[in-house]
Tab-separated table of C-alpha atoms in Angstrom:
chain	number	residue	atom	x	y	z
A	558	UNK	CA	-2.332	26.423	90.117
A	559	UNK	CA	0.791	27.958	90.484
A	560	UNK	CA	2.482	25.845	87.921
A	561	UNK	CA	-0.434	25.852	85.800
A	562	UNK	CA	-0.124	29.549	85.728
A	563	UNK	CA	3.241	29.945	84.922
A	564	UNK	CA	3.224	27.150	81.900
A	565	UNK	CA	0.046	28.498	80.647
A	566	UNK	CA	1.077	30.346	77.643
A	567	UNK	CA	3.163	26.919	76.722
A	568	UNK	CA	0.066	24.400	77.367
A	569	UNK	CA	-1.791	26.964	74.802
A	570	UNK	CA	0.320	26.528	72.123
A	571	UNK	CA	-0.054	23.074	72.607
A	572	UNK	CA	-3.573	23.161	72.679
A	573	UNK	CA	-3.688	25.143	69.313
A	574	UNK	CA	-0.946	23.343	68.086
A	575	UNK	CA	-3.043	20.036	68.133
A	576	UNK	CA	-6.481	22.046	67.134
A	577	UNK	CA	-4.447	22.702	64.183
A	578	UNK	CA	-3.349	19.272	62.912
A	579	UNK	CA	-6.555	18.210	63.971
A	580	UNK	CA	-8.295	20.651	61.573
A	581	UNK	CA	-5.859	19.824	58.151
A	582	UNK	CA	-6.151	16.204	58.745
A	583	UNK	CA	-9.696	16.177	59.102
A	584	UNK	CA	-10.005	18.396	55.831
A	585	UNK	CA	-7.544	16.547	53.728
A	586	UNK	CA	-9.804	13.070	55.129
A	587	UNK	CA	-13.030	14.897	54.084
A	588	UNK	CA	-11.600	16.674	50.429
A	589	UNK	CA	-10.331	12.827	49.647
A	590	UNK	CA	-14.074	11.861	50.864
A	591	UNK	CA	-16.160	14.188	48.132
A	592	UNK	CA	-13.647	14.215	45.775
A	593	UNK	CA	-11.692	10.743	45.076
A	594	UNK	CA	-10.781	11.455	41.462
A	595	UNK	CA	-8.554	14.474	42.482
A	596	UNK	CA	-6.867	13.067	45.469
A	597	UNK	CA	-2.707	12.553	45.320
A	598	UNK	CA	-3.501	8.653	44.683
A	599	UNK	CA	-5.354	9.807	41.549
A	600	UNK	CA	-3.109	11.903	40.375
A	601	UNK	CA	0.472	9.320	39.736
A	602	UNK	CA	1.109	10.729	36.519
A	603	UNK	CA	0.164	14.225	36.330
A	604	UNK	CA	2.274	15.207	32.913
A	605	UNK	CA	-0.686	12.786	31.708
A	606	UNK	CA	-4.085	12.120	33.548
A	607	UNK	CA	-4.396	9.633	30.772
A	608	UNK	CA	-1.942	7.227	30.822
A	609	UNK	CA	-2.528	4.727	33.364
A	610	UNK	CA	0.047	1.555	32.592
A	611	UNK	CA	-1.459	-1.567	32.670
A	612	UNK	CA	0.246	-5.353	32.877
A	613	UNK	CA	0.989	-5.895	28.713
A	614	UNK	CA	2.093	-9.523	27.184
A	615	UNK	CA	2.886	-10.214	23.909
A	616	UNK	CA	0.261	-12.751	22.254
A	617	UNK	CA	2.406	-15.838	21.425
A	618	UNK	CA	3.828	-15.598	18.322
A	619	UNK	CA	4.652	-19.352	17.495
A	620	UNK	CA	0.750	-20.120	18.411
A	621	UNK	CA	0.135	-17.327	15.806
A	622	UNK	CA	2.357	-19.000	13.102
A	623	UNK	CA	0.825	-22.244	13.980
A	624	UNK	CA	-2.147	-20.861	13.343
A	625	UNK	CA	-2.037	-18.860	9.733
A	626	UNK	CA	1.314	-21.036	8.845
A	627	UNK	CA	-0.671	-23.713	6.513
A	628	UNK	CA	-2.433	-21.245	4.545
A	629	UNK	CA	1.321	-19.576	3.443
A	630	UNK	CA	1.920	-20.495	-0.165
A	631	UNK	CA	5.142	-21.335	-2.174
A	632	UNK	CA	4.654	-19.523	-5.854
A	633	UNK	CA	6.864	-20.808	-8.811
A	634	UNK	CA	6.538	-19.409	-12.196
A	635	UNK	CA	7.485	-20.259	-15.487
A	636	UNK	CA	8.645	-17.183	-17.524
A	637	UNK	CA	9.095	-18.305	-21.754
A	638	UNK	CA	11.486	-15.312	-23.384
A	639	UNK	CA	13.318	-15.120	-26.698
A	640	UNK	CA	16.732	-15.787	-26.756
A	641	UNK	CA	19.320	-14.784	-28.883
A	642	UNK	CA	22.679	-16.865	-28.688
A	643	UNK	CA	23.558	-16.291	-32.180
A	644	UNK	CA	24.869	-13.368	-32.722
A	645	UNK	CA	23.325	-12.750	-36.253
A	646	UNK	CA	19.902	-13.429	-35.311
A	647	UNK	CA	18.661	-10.064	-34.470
A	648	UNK	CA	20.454	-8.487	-37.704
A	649	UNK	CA	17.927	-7.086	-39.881
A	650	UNK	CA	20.391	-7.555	-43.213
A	651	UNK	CA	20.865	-11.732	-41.729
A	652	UNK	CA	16.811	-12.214	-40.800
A	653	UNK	CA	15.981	-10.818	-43.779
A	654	UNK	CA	17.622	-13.804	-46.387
A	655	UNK	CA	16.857	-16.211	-43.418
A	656	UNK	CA	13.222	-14.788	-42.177
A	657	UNK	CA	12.381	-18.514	-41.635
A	658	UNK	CA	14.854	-19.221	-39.266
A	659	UNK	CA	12.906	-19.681	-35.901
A	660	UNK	CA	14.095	-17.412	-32.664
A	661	UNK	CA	14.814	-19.989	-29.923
A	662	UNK	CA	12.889	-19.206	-26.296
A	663	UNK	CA	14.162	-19.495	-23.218
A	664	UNK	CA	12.487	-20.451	-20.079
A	665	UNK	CA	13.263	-18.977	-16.988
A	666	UNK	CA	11.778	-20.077	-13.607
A	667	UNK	CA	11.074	-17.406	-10.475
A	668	UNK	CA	9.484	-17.717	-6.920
A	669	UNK	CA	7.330	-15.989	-4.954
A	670	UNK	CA	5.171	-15.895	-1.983
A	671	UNK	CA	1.137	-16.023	-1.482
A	672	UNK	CA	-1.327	-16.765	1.148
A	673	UNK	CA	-5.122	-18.554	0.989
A	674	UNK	CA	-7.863	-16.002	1.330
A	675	UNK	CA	-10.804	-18.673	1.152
A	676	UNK	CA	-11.006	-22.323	1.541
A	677	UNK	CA	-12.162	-22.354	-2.300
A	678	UNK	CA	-8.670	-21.615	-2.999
A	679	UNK	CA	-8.331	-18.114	-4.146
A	680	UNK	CA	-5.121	-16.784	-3.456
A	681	UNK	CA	-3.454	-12.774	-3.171
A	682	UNK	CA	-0.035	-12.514	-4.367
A	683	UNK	CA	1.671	-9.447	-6.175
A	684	UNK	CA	1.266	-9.227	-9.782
A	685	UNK	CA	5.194	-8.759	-10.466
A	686	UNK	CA	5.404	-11.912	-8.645
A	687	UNK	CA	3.744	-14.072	-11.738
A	688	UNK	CA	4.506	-11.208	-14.543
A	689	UNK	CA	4.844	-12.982	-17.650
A	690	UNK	CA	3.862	-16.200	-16.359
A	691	UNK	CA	3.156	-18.677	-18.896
A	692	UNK	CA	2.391	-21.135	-16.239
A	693	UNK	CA	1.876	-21.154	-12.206
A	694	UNK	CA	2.360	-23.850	-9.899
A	695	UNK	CA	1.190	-23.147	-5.683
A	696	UNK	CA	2.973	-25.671	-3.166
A	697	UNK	CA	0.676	-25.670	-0.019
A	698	UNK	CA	1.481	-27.090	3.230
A	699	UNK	CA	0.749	-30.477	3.581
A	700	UNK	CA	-0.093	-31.236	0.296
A	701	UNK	CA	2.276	-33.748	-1.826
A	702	UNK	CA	1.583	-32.320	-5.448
A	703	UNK	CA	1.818	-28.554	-6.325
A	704	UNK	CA	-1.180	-27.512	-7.651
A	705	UNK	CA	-1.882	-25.817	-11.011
A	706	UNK	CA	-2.944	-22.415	-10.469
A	707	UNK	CA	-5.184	-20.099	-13.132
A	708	UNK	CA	-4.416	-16.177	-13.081
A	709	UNK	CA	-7.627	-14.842	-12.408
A	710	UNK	CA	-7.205	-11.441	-12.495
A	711	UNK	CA	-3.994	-9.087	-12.159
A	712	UNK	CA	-3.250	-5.150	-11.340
A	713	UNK	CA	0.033	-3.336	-12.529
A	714	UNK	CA	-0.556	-0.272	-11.014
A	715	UNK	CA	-1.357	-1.720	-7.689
A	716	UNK	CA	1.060	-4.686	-8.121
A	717	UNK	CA	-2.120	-7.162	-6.919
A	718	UNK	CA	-2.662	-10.680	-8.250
A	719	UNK	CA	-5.484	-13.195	-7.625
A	720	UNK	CA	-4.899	-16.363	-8.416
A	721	UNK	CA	-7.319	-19.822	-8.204
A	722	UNK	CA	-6.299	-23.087	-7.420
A	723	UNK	CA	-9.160	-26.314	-6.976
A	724	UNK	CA	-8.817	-29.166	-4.139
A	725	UNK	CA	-11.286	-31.578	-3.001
A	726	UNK	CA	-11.030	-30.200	0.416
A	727	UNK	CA	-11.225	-26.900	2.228
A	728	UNK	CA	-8.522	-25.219	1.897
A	729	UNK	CA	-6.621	-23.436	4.708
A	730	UNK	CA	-7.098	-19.517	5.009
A	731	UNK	CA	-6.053	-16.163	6.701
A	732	UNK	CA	-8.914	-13.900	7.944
A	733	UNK	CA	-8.047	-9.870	6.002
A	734	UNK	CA	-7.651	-7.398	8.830
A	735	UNK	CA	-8.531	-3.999	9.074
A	736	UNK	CA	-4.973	-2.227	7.989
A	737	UNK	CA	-6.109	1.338	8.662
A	738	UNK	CA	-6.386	0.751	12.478
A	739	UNK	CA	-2.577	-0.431	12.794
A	740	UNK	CA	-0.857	2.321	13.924
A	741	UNK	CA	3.164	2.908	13.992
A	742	UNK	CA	4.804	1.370	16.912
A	743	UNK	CA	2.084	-1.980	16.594
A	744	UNK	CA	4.241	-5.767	16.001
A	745	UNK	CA	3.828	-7.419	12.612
A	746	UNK	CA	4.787	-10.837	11.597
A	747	UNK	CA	6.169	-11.499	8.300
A	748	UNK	CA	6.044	-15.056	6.691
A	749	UNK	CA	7.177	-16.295	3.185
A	750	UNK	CA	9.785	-17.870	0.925
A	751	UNK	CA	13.086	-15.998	1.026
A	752	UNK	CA	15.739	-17.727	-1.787
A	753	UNK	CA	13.309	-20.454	-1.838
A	754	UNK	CA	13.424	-20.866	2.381
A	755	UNK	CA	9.485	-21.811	2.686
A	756	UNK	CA	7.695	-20.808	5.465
A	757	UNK	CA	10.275	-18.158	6.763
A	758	UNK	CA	9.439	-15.918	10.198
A	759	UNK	CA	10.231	-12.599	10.580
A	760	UNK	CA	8.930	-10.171	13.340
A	761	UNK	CA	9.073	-6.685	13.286
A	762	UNK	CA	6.757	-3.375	13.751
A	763	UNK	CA	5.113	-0.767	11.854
A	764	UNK	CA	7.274	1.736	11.051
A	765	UNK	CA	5.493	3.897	9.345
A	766	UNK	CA	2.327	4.288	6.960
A	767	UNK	CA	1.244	5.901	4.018
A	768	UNK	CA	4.716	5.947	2.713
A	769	UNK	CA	4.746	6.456	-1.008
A	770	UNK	CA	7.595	4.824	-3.216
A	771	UNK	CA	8.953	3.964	-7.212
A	772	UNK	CA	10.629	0.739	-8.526
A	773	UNK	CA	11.405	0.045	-11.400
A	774	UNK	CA	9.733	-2.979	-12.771
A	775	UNK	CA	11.889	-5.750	-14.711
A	776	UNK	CA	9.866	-4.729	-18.047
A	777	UNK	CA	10.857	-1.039	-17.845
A	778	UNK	CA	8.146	0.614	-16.043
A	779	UNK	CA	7.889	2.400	-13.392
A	780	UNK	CA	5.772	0.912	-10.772
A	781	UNK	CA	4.424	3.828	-8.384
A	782	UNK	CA	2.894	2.756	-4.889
A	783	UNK	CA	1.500	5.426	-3.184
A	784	UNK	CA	0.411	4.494	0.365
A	785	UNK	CA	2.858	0.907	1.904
A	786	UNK	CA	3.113	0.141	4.574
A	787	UNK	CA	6.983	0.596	6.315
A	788	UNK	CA	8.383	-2.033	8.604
A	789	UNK	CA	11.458	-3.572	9.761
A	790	UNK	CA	10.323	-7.103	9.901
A	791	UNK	CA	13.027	-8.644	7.705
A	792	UNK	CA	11.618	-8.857	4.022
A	793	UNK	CA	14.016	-10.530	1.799
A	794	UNK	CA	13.539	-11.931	-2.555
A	795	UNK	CA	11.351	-14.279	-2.311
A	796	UNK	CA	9.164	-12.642	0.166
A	797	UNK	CA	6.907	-11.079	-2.579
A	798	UNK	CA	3.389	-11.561	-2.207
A	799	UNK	CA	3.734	-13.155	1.475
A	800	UNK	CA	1.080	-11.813	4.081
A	801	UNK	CA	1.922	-9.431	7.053
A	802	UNK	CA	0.433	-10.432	10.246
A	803	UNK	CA	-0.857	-8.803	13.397
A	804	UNK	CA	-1.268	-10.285	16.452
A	805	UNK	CA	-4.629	-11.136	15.762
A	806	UNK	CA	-3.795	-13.604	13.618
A	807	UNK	CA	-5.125	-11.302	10.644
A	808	UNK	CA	-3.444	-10.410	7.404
A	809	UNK	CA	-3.126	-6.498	7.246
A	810	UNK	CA	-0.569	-6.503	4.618
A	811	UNK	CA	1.103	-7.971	1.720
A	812	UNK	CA	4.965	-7.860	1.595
A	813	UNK	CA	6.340	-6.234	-1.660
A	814	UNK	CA	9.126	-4.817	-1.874
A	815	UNK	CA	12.721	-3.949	0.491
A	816	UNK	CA	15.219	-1.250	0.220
A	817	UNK	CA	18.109	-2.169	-1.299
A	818	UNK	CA	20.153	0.623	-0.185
A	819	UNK	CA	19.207	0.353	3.852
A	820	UNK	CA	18.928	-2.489	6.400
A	821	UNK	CA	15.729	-3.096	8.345
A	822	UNK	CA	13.523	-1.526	5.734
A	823	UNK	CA	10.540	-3.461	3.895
A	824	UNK	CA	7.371	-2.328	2.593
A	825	UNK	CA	3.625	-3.643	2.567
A	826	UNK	CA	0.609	-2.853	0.295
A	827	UNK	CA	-2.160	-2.376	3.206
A	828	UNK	CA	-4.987	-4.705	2.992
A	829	UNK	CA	-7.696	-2.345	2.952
A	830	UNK	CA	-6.152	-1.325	-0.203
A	831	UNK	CA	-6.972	-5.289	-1.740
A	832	UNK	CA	-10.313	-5.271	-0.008
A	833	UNK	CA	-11.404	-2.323	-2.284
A	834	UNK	CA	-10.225	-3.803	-5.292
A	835	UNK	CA	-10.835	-7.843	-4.226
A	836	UNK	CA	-14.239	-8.327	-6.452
A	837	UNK	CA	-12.977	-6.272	-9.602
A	838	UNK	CA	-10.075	-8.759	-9.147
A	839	UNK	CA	-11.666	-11.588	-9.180
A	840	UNK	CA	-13.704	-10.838	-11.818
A	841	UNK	CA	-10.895	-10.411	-14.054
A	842	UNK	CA	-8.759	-7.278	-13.577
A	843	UNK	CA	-9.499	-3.093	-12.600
A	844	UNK	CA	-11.645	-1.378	-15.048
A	845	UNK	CA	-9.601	2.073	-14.935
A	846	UNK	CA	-10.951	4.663	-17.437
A	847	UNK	CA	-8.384	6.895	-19.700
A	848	UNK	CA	-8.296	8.686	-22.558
A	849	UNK	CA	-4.502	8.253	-23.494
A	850	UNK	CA	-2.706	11.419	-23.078
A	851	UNK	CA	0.517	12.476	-21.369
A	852	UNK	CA	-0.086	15.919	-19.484
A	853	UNK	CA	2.439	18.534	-18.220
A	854	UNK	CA	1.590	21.465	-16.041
A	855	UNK	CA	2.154	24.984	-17.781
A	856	UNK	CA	5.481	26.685	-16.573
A	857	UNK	CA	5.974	30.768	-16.863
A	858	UNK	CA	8.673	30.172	-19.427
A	859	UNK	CA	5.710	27.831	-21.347
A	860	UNK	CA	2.914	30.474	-21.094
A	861	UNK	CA	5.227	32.942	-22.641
A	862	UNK	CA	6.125	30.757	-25.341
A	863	UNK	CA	2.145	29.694	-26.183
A	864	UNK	CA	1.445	33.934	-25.165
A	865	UNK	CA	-0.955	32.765	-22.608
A	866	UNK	CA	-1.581	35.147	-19.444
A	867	UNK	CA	-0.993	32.798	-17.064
A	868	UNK	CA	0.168	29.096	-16.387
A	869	UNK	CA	-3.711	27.874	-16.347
A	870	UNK	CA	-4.199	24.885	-17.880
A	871	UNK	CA	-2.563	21.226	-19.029
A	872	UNK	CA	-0.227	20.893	-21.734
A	873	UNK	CA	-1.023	17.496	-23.754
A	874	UNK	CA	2.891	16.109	-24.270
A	875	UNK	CA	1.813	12.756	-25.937
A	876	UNK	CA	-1.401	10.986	-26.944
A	877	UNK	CA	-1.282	7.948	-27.518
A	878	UNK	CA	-2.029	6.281	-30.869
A	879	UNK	CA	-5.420	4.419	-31.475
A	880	UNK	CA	-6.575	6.351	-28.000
A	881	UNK	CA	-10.133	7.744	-27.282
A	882	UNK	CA	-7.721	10.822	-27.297
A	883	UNK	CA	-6.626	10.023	-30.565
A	884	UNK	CA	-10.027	9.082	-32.243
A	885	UNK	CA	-11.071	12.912	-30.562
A	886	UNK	CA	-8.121	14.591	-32.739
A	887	UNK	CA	-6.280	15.466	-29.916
A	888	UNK	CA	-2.754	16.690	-30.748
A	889	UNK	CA	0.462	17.225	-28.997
A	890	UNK	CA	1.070	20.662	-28.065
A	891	UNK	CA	-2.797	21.042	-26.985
A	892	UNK	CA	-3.590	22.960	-23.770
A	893	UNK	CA	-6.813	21.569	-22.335
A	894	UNK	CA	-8.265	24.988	-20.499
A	895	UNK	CA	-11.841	23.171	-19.547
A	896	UNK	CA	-12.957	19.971	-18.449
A	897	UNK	CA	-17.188	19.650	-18.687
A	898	UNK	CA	-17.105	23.245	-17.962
A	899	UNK	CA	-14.531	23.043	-14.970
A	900	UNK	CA	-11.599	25.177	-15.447
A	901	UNK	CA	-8.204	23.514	-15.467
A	902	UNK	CA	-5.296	25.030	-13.254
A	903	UNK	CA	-3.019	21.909	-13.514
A	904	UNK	CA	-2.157	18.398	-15.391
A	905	UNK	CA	-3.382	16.890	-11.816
A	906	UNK	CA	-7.126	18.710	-11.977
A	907	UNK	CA	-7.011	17.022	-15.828
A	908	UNK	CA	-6.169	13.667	-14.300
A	909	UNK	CA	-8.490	13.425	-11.379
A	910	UNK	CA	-11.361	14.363	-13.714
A	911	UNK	CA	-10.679	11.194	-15.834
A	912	UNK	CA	-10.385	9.122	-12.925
A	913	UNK	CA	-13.384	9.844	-11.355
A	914	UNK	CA	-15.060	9.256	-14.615
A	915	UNK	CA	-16.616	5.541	-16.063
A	916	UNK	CA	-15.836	3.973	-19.217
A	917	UNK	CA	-18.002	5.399	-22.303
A	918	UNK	CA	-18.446	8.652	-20.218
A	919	UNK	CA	-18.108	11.764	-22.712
A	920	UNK	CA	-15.812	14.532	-21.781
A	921	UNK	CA	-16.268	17.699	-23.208
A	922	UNK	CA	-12.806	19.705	-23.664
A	923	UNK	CA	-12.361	23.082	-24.221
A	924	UNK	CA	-8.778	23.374	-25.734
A	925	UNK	CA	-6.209	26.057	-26.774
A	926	UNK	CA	-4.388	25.479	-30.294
A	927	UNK	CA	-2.317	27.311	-32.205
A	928	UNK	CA	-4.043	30.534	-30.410
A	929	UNK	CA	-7.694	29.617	-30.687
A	930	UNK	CA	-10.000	28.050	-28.630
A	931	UNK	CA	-12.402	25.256	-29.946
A	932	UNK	CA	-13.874	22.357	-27.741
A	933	UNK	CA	-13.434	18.827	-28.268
A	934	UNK	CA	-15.520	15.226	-27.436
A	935	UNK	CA	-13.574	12.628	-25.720
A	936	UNK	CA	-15.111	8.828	-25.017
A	937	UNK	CA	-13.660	7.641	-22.151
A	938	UNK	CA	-12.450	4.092	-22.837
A	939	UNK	CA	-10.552	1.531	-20.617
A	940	UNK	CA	-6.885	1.488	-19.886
A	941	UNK	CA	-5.456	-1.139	-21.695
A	942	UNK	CA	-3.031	-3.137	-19.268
């Protein structure tokens, strides 16, 4: 007792001591018990309860090109252009004693790229690809002839092609994706025929979407595209027309165009884009309704010259002869103020109006000339191509 009593104080601290760990284990035990979700194992990544990494593989790509590889097409086009190798042929003084002499033509072949949408042989390609095309020959996989392809309808604006081609057997095809769930970051495959290399691979990912670009076209024009597709899967002449691939195995792209001035950059026209268009297409081209005007917004230094209050309004710049414009007496130098009783603050209200119209819809125009106001009938018609 004695040496009980003299280590007493010491065996009580002990005593508490274990009372203690005792209590914070059992409560640590017991708070993992009720709630599991919010114990330290739960909680690995706190910056982000979210992100829980999972084992990832890449599908296999060569089973992928296996797979979509037969239904790749090689495009070849014959182009017929006037040519001029005398050098008084094109003088109006020379052609005029010698009308009759006939022009000679030249014919000039180019290459592309395409892909099989349905084992009746329609095909998507761009439409700069067969531009001009007098004639269209497809080489498929696996097939000893080229066949003879028809142009079955064709979009500038949207650079889209569908072409037709008939065999006596079902045709190889690629199943159309869904482009607007591809997000940035996701692997493409790219397949075509680069300086006439058929069936070239490329692999990349999505750089970015909805990027918006202008190239000049080989006639002069401007082509616009307003919403590609960026990646850096190598996309080379040649390319033009071939399909972008997920790892699905589904075509969520068309290849169209690269950036001369960088490395790594290409650009896509997203399928959903074709799948809104695909019936019109086949069906012989895009039925876009226009009334044949240029437009300009009003600037400060134009309302003072036309003594208008404020820069309201769209300022017709051209119209174009033989136009519904034109049939309307629409002049240059015209400021459209109203649109069906909508009031026009730029060139782009003016514009989405008329695209959101049909053919052989009637516009009424309320326009501003020489200082008075008078309104104005306009037919919508169809833009020409």
């Amino acid at each position: 007792m004695k040496v009980f009593n003299r280590y007493k104080y010491f065996v009580a601290v002990l005593i508490g001591f274990a009372l203690g760990i005792g209590v914070v284990t059992g409560g640590f035990f017991a708070y993992n018990f009720f709630y599991p979700s919010k114990s330290v194992k739960a909680g690995n990544y706190a910056t982000n309860s979210s992100f829980s990494p999972t084992p990832y593989s890449l599908p296999s790509i060569p089973d992928i090109v296996d797979k979509v590889s037969d239904a790749v097409v090689f495009i070849e086009t014959t182009v017929q252009t006037q040519s001029s190798y005398n050098p008084f042929i094109d003088d109006p003084f020379f052609r005029f004693f010698f009308e009759d002499i006939p022009t000679p033509s030249k014919i000039n072949k180019s290459v592309g790229s395409g892909f099989i949408i349905s084992p009746d042989g329609y095909i998507l390609t761009n439409e700069h690809v067969i531009s001009g095309a007098t004639e269209v020959s497809v080489t498929v996989k696996g097939y000893d002839k080229p066949f003879k392809a028809q142009i079955v309808g064709k979009d500038f604006d949207l650079d889209l092609a569908v072409l037709k081609i008939n065999s006596s057997k079902a045709l190889p095809y690629i199943p159309m994706g869904d482009s607007d769930k591809m997000r940035v970051g996701d692997w493409v495959i790219a397949i075509g025929n680069p300086y006439r290399l058929d069936h070239t691979v490329t692999v990349g990912v999505i750089s970015a979407k909805g990027r918006p670009i202008t190239i000049p076209d080989k006639s002069g024009k401007q082509r616009v595209y307003t919403n590609l597709i960026q990646t850096d899967a190598a996309i080379n002449p040649g390319n033009s027309g071939g399909p972008l691939i997920s790892l699905e195995g589904e075509v969520i792209g068309i290849n169209t165009a690269i950036n001369a001035e960088a490395q790594g950059i290409g650009f896509a026209i997203p399928i959903n884009t074709v799948k809104n268009v695909l019936d019109e297409l086949k069906k012989g081209g895009i039925t876009r309704p226009y009334i044949g005007v240029g437009l300009q917004d009003i600037t400060e230094d134009l309302a003072k010259y036309f003594n208008l209050k404020n820069t309201d309004g769209a300022l017709i710049s051209y119209v174009q002869p033989g136009s519904p414009a034109y049939t309307a007496g629409l002049r240059e130098g015209d400021i459209i103020l109203k649109v069906n009783n909508n009031s026009v603050k730029n060139a782009n209200d003016v514009v989405n109006i008329i695209k959101n119209s049909k053919v052989n819809d009637t516009l009424v125009l309320l326009i501003l000339r020489d200082g008075r106001q008078m309104y104005l009938t306009v037919k919508v018609g169809k833009k020409p191509e």
